[in-house]
Coordinates of C-alpha atoms in Angstrom, one line a residue:
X1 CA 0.0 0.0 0.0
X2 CA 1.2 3.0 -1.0
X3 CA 1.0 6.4 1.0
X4 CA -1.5 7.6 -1.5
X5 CA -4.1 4.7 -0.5
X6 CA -3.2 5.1 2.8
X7 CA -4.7 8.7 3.2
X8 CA -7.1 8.2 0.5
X9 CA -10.3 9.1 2.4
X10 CA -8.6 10.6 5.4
X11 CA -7.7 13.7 3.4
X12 CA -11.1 15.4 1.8
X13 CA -11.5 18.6 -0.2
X14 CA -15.6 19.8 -0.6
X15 CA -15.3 20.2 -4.5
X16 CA -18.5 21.9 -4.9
X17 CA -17.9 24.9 -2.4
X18 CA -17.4 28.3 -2.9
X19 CA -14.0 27.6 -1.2
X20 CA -12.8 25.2 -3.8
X21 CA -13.7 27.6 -7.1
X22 CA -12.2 30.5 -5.4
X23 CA -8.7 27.7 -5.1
X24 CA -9.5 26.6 -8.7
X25 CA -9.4 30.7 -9.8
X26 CA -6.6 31.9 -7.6
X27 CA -4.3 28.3 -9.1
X28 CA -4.7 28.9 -12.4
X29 CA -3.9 32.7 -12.3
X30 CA -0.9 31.8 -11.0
X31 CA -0.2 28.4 -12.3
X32 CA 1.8 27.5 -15.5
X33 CA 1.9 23.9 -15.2
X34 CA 0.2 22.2 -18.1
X35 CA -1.5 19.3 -16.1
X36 CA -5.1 20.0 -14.9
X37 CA -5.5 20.8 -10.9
X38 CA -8.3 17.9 -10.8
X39 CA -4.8 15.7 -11.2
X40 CA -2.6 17.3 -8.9
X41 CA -5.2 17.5 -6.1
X42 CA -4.0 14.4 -4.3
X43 CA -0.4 15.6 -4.4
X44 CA -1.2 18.6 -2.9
X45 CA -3.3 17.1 -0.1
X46 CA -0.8 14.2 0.2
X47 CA 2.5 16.7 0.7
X48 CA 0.0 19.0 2.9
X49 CA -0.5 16.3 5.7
X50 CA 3.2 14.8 5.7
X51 CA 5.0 18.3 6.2
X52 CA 1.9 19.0 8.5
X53 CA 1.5 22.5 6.9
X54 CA -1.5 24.4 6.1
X55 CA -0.4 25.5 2.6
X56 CA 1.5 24.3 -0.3
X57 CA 3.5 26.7 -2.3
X58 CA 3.5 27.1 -6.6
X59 CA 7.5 27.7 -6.9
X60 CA 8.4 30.6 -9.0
X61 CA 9.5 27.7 -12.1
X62 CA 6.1 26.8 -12.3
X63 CA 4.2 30.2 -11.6
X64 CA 3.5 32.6 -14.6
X65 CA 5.0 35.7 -12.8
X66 CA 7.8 33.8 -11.9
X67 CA 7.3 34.5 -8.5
X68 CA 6.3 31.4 -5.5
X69 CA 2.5 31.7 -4.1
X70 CA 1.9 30.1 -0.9
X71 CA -2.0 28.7 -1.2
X72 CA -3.3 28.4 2.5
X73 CA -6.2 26.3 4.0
X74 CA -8.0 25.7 7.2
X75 CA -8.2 22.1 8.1
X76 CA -11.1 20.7 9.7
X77 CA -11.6 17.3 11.5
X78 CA -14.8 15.9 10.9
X79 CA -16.8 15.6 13.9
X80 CA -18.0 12.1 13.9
X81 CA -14.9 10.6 12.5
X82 CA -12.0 12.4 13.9
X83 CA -9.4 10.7 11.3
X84 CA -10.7 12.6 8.5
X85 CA -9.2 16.1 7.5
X86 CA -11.3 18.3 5.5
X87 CA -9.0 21.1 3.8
X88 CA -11.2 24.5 3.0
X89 CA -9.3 27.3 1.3
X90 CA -8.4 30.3 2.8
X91 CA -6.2 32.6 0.4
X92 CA -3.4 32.9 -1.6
X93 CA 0.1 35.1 -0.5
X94 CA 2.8 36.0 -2.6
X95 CA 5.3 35.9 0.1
X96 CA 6.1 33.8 3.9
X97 CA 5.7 37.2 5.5
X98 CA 2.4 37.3 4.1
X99 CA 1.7 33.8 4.5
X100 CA 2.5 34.0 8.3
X101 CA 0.4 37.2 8.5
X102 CA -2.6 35.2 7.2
X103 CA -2.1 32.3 9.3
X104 CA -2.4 33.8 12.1
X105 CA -5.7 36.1 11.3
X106 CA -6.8 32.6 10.7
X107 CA -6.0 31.4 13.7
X108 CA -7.3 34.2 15.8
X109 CA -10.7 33.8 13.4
X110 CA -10.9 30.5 14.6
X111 CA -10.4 31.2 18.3
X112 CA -13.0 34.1 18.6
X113 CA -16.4 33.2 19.8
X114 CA -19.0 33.5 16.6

C-alpha cells in the first residue's frame, strides 16, 4: 500500500464549495503547469499532511509571474470521525511574510467566539 491509499479518504476537499472555485481561480492565475488541478489535487493534499503544513507553495519555475505563491487552508476534522481532514481554502500570499500574517488572522478567526 502506498502512501497515496493510505490517506485516500482521510484527506477530503468539498469540491462543490465556494471555497474550492475560489482555489481553482486563484491556481490557475498563477499556475503555468500544463497538467489539470483535478490531477494534482491528491499531491497537494498528500505533501500537505506529511509536512503537517497548512499550505502548499506554486514555486516561482512553475508560476507565470515567476514568482512562488503560498495557497493556504483551514483544516477541519470531521466531527464524527476524527481521522478525517477536511481542507477548506483560505487565500493565496505572494510571500512567507504574508503567508504567516494570514495564518495567524486565521488562527485568531478560529479562536473568537462566533
Amino acid at each position: 500500500m502506498n502512501q497515496q491509499d493510505y490517506y485516500r479518504n482521510e484527506l477530503q476537499m468539498n469540491y462543490f464549495s465556494e471555497e474550492y472555485r475560489r482555489f481553482e481561480e486563484d491556481f490557475y492565475r498563477y499556475s503555468s503547469l500544463t497538467i489539470p488541478l483535478t490531477f494534482l489535487i491528491d499531491d497537494v493534499l498528500l505533501s500537505m499532511a506529511k509536512s503537517n503544513r497548512p499550505y502548499f507553495k506554486l514555486n516561482g519555475k512553475n508560476a507565470l509571474d515567476h514568482q512562488d505563491h503560498y495557497f493556504l487552508f483551514t483544516i477541519e476534522e470531521e466531527a464524527t470521525q476524527p481521522s478525517i481532514r477536511l481542507y477548506r481554502y483560505h487565500c493565496v500570499t505572494h510571500s512567507l511574510e504574508q503567508l504567516k500574517t494570514q495564518y495567524l488572522l486565521q488562527q485568531q478567526n478560529q479562536l473568537s467566539p462566533h
